[in-house]
mmCIF file of C-alpha atoms in Angstrom:
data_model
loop_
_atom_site.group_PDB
_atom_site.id
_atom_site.type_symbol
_atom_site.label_atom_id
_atom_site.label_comp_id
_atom_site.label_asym_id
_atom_site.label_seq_id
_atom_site.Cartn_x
_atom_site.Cartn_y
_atom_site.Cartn_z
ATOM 1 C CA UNK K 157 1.465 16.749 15.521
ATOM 2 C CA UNK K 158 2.035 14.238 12.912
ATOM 3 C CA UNK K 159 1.447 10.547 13.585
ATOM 4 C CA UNK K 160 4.167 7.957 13.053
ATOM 5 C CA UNK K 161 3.777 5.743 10.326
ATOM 6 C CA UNK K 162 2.688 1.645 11.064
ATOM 7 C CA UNK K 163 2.238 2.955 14.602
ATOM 8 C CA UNK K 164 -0.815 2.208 16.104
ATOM 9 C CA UNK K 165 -3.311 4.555 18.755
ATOM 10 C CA UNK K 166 -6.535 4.522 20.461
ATOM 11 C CA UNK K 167 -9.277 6.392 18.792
ATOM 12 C CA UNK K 168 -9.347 9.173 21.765
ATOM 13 C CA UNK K 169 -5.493 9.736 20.609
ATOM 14 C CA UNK K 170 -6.307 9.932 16.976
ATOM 15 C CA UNK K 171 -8.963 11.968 18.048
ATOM 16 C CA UNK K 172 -6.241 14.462 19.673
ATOM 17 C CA UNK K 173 -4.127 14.330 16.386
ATOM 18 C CA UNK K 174 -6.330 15.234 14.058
ATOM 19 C CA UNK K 175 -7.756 18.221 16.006
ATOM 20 C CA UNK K 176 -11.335 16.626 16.888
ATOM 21 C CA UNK K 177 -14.076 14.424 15.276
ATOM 22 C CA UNK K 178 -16.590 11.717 16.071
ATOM 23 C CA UNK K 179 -14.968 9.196 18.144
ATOM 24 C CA UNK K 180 -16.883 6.425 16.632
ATOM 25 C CA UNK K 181 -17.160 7.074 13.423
ATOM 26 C CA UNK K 182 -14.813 5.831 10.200
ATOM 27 C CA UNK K 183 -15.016 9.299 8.576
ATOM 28 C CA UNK K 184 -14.712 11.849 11.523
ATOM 29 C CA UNK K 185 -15.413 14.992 10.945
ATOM 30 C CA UNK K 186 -15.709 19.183 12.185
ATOM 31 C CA UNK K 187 -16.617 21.975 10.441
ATOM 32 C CA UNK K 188 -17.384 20.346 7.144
ATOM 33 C CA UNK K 189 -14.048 18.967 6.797
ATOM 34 C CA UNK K 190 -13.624 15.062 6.682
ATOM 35 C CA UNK K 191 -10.596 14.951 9.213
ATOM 36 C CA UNK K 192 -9.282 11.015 8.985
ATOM 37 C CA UNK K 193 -10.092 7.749 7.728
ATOM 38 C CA UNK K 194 -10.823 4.564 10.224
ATOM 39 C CA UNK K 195 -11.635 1.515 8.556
ATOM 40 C CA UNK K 196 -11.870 -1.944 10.306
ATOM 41 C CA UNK K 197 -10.744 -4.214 7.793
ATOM 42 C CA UNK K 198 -13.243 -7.230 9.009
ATOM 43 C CA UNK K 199 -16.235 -4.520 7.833
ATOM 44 C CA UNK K 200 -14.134 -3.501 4.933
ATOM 45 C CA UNK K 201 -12.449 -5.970 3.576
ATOM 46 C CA UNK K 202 -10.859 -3.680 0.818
ATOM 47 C CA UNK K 203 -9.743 -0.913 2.696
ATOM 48 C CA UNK K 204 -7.999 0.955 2.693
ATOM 49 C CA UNK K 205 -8.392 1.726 -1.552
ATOM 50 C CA UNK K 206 -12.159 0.885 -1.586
ATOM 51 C CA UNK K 207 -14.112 1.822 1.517
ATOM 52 C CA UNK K 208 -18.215 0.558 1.753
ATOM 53 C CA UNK K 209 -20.267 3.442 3.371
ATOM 54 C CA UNK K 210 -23.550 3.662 4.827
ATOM 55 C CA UNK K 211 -26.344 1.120 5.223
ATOM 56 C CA UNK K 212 -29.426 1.173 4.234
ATOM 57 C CA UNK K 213 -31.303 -0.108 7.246
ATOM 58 C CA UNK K 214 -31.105 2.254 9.407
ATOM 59 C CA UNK K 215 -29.775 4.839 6.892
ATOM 60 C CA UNK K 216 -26.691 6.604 7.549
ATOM 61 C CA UNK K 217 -26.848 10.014 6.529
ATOM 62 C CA UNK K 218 -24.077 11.761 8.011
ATOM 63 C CA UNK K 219 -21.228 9.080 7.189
ATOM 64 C CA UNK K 220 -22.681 9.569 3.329
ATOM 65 C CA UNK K 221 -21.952 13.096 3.424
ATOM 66 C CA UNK K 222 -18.969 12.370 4.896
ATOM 67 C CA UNK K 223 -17.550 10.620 2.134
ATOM 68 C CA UNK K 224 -19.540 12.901 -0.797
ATOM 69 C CA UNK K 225 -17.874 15.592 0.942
ATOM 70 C CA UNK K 226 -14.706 13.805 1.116
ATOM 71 C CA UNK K 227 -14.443 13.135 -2.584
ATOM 72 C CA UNK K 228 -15.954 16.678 -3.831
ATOM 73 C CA UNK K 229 -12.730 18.435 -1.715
ATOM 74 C CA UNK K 230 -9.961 16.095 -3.204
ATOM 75 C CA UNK K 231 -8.515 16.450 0.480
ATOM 76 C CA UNK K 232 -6.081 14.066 1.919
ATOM 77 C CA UNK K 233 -6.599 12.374 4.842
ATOM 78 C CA UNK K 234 -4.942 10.386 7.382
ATOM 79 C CA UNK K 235 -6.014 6.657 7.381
ATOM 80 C CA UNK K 236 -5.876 4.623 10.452
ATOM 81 C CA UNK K 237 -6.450 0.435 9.911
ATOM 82 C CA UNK K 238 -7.848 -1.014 13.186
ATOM 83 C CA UNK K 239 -5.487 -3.797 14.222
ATOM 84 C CA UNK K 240 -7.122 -5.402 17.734
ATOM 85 C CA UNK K 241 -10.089 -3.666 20.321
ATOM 86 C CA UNK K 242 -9.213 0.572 20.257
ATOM 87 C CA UNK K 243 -5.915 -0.040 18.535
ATOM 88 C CA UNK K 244 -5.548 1.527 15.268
ATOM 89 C CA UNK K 245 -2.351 1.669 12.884
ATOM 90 C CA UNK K 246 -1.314 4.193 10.918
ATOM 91 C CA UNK K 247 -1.207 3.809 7.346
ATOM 92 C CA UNK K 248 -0.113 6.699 5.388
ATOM 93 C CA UNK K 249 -2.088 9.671 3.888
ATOM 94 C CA UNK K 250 -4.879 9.141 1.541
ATOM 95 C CA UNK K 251 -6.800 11.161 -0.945
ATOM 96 C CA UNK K 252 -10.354 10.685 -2.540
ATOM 97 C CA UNK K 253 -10.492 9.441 -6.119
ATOM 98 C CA UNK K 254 -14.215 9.652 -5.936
ATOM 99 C CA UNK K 255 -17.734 7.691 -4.560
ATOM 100 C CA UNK K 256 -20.364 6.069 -6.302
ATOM 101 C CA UNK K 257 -23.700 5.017 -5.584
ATOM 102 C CA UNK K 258 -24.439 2.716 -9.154
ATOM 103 C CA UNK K 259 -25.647 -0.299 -8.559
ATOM 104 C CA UNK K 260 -23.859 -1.760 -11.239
ATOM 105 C CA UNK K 261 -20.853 -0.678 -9.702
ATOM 106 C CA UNK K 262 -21.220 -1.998 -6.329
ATOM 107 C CA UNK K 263 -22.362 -5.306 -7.860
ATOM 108 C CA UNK K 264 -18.929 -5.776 -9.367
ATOM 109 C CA UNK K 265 -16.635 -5.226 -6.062
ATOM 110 C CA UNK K 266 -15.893 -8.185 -4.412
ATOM 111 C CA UNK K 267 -16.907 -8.579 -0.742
ATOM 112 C CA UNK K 268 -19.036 -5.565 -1.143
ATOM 113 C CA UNK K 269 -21.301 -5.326 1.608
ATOM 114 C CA UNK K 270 -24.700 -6.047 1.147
ATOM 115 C CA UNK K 271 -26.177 -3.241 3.506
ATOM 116 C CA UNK K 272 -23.656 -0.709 2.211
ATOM 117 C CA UNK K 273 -24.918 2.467 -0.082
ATOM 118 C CA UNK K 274 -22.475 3.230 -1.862
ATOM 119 C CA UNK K 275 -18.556 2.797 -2.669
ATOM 120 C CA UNK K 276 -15.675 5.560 -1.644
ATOM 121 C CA UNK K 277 -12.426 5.527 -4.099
ATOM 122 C CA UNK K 278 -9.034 6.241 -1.956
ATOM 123 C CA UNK K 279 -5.130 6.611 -3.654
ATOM 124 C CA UNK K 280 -2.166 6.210 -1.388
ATOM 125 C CA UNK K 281 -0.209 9.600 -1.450
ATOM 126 C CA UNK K 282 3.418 9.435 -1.348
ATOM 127 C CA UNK K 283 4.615 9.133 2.332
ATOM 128 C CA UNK K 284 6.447 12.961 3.838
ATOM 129 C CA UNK K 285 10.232 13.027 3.196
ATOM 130 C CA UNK K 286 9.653 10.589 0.331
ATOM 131 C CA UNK K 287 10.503 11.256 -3.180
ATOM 132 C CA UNK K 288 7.082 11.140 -5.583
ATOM 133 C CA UNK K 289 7.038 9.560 -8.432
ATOM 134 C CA UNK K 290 4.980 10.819 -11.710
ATOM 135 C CA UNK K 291 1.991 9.224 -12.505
ATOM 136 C CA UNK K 292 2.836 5.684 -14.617
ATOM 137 C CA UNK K 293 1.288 3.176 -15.923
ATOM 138 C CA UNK K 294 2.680 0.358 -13.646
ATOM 139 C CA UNK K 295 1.473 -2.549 -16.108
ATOM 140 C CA UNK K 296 4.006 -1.049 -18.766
ATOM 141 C CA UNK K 297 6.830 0.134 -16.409
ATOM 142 C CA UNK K 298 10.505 -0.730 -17.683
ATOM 143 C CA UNK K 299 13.623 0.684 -18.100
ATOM 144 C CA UNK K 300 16.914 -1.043 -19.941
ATOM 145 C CA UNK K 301 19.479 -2.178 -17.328
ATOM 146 C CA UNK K 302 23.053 -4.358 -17.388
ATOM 147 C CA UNK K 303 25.037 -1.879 -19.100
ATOM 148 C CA UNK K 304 28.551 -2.551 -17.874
ATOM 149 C CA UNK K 305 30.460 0.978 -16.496
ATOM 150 C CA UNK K 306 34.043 0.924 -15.491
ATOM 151 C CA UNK K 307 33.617 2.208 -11.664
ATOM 152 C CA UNK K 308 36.420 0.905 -9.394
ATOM 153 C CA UNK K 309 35.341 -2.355 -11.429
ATOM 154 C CA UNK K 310 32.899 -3.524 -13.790
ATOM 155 C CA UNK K 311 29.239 -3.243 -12.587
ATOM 156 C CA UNK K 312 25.548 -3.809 -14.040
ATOM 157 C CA UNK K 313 23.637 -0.245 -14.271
ATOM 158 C CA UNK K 314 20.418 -0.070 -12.519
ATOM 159 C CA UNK K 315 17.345 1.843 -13.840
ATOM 160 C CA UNK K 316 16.871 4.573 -10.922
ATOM 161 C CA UNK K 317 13.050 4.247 -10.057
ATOM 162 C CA UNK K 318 12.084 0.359 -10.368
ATOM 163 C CA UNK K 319 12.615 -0.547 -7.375
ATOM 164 C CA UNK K 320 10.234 2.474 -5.910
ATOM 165 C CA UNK K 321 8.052 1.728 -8.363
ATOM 166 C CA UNK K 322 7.513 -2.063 -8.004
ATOM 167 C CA UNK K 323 6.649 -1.155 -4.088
ATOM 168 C CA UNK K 324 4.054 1.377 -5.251
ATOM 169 C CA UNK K 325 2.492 -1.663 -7.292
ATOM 170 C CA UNK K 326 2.540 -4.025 -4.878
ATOM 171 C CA UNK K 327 1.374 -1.481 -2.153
ATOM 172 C CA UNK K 328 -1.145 -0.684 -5.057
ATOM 173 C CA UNK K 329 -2.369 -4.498 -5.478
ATOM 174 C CA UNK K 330 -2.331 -5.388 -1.408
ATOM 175 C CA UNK K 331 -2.245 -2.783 0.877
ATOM 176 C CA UNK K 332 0.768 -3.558 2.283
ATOM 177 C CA UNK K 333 4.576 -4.969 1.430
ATOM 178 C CA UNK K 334 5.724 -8.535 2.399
ATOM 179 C CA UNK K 335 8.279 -10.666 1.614
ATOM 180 C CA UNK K 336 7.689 -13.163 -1.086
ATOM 181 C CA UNK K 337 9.498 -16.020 0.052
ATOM 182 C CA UNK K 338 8.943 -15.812 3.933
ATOM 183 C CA UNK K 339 5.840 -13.690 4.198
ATOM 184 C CA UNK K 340 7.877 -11.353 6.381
ATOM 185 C CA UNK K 341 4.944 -8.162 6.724
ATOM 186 C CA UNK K 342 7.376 -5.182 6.651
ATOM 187 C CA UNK K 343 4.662 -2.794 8.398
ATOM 188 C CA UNK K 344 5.404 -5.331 12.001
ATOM 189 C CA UNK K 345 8.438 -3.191 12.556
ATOM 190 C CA UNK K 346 7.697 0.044 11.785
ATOM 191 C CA UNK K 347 10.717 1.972 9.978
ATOM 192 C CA UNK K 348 12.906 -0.617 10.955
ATOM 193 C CA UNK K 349 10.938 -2.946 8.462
ATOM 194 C CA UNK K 350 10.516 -1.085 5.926
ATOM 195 C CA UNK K 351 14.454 -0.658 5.583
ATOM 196 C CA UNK K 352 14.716 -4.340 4.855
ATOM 197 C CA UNK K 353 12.197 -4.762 2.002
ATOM 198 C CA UNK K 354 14.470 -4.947 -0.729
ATOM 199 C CA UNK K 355 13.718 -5.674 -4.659
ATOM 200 C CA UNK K 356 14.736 -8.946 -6.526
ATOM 201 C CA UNK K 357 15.504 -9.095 -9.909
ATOM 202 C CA UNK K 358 13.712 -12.780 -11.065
ATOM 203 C CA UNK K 359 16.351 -12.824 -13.649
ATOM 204 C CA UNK K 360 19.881 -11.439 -12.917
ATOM 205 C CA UNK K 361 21.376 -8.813 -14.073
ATOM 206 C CA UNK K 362 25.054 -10.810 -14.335
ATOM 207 C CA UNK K 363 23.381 -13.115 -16.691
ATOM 208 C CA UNK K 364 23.261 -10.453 -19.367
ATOM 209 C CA UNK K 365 24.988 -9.897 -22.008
ATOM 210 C CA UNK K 366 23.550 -6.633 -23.296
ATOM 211 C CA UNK K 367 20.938 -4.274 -21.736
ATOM 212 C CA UNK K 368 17.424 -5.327 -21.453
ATOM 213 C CA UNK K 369 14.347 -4.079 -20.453
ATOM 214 C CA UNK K 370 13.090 -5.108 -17.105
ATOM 215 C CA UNK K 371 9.623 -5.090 -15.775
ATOM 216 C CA UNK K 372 7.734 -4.341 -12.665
ATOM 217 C CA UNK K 373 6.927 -8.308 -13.023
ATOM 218 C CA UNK K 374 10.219 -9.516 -13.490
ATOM 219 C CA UNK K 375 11.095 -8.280 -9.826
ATOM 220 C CA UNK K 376 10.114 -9.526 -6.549
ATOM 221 C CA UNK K 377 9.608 -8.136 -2.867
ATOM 222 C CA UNK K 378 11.913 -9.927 -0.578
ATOM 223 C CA UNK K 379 13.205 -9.178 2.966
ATOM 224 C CA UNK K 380 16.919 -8.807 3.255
ATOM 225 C CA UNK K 381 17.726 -12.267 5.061
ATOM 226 C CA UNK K 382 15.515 -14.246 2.405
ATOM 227 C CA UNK K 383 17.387 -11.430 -0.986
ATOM 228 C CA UNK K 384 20.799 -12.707 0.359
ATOM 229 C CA UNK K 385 19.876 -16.235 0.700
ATOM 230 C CA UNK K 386 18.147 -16.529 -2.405
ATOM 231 C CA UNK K 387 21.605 -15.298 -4.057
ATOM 232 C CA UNK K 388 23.587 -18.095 -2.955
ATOM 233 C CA UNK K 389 21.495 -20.744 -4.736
ATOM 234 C CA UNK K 390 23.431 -22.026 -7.529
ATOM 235 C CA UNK K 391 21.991 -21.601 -10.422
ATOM 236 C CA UNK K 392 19.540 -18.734 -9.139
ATOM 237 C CA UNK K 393 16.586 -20.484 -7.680
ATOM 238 C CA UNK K 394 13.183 -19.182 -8.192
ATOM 239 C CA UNK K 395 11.091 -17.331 -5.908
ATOM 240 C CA UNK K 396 8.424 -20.717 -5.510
ATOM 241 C CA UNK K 397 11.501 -23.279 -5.059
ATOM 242 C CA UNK K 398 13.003 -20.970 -2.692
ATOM 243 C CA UNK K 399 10.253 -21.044 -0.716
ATOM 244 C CA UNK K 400 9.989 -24.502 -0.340
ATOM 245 C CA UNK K 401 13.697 -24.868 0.347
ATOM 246 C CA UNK K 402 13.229 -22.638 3.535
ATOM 247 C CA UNK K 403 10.195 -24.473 4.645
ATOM 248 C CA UNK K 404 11.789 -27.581 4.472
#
């Protein structure tokens, strides 16, 4: 049984989903297989993409084989955020980029923790019925768009991919989509959120002349109240202003 995205469960029913495991342990695992990923953000205040593991006083051995074994197999796992007391949301799936025990690389995360051994690497993998996207280089992402096509009227072409792509960076950067203008957190309502994030173009497409190239920065994350708002501002207000208009 798969577990539903954004919702959250008890570590006895993760426990059940996963087929087994420690109960109280972030890295569960059975038969030499790391089976999930339970980070409380207040002891890991990167997770889920950088997770601190052991301590050195008293060590930790097991949870450090955990997560050597976790990024040797290149398995994915489910991750599980903990939200309140035994109540933890699913996030996604997750896969090992690696671990590291350098000093020198510790000493440049921020809000590493002090006791902590050593540094495990996670990626978000594409979420199941989604469509993946090849490996970019989000800093450089663009694509020309506003070429006018007779349809039943004239419209502005779109670039297919920017707006899944701009997510995936800003999913990338903070763990999690909200709106820009309203801090609306998507995640709240499960599916039903995530159908209203919607992708703003800082600079409209109408106001060109000839295709350009947009960029991952030149869009924003907005929810679909605060997108068809923002719309109606004459000119086109910008993302900042707009935000103070609605907290007027």
């Amino acid at each position: 049984m798969n577990p539903i995205l954004f919702k959250n469960y008890t570590r006895r029913e993760i426990s059940d989903l996963v087929g087994g495991g420690q109960l109280v342990s972030y890295l569960p695992t059975l038969h030499g297989k790391v089976l999930c990923g339970c980070f409380d953000p207040k002891v890991n205040a990167r997770a889920p993409f950088e997770i601190d593991v052991g301590r050195k006083d008293p060590p930790t051995p097991k949870v450090m084989k955990a997560a050597h074994l976790l990024a040797s197999q290149k398995n994915d796992i489910p991750v599980f955020i903990k939200q309140k007391a035994d109540a933890w949301q699913y996030i996604g799936r997750y896969r090992a980029t690696g671990y590291s025990e350098d000093p020198l690389v510790l000493r440049t995360r921020p809000d590493f923790r002090k006791d902590a051994v050593g540094i495990l690497f996670l990626e978000a993998l594409a979420p199941e019925g989604a469509q993946t996207l090849p490996d970019i280089d989000l800093e450089n992402v663009g694509g020309a768009e506003g070429r006018q096509f007779l349809v039943m009227h004239l419209a502005r072409e779109r670039q297919p991919g920017l707006s899944d792509a701009k997510k995936r960076q800003v999913l990338q950067r903070k763990g999690f989509l909200s709106c820009e203008a309203c801090d609306l957190r998507f995640d709240r309502f499960n599916e039903l959120g995530i159908g209203c994030c919607e992708v703003h173009h800082l600079i409209p497409l109408g106001a060109r002349d000839r295709p350009e190239t947009t960029r991952l920065d030149d869009l924003a994350i907005l929810c679909s109240n605060c997108h068809r708002m923002i719309h109606r501002t004459k000119p086109l207000a910008s993302i900042d202003a707009f935000r103070t208009l609605i907290n007027a």
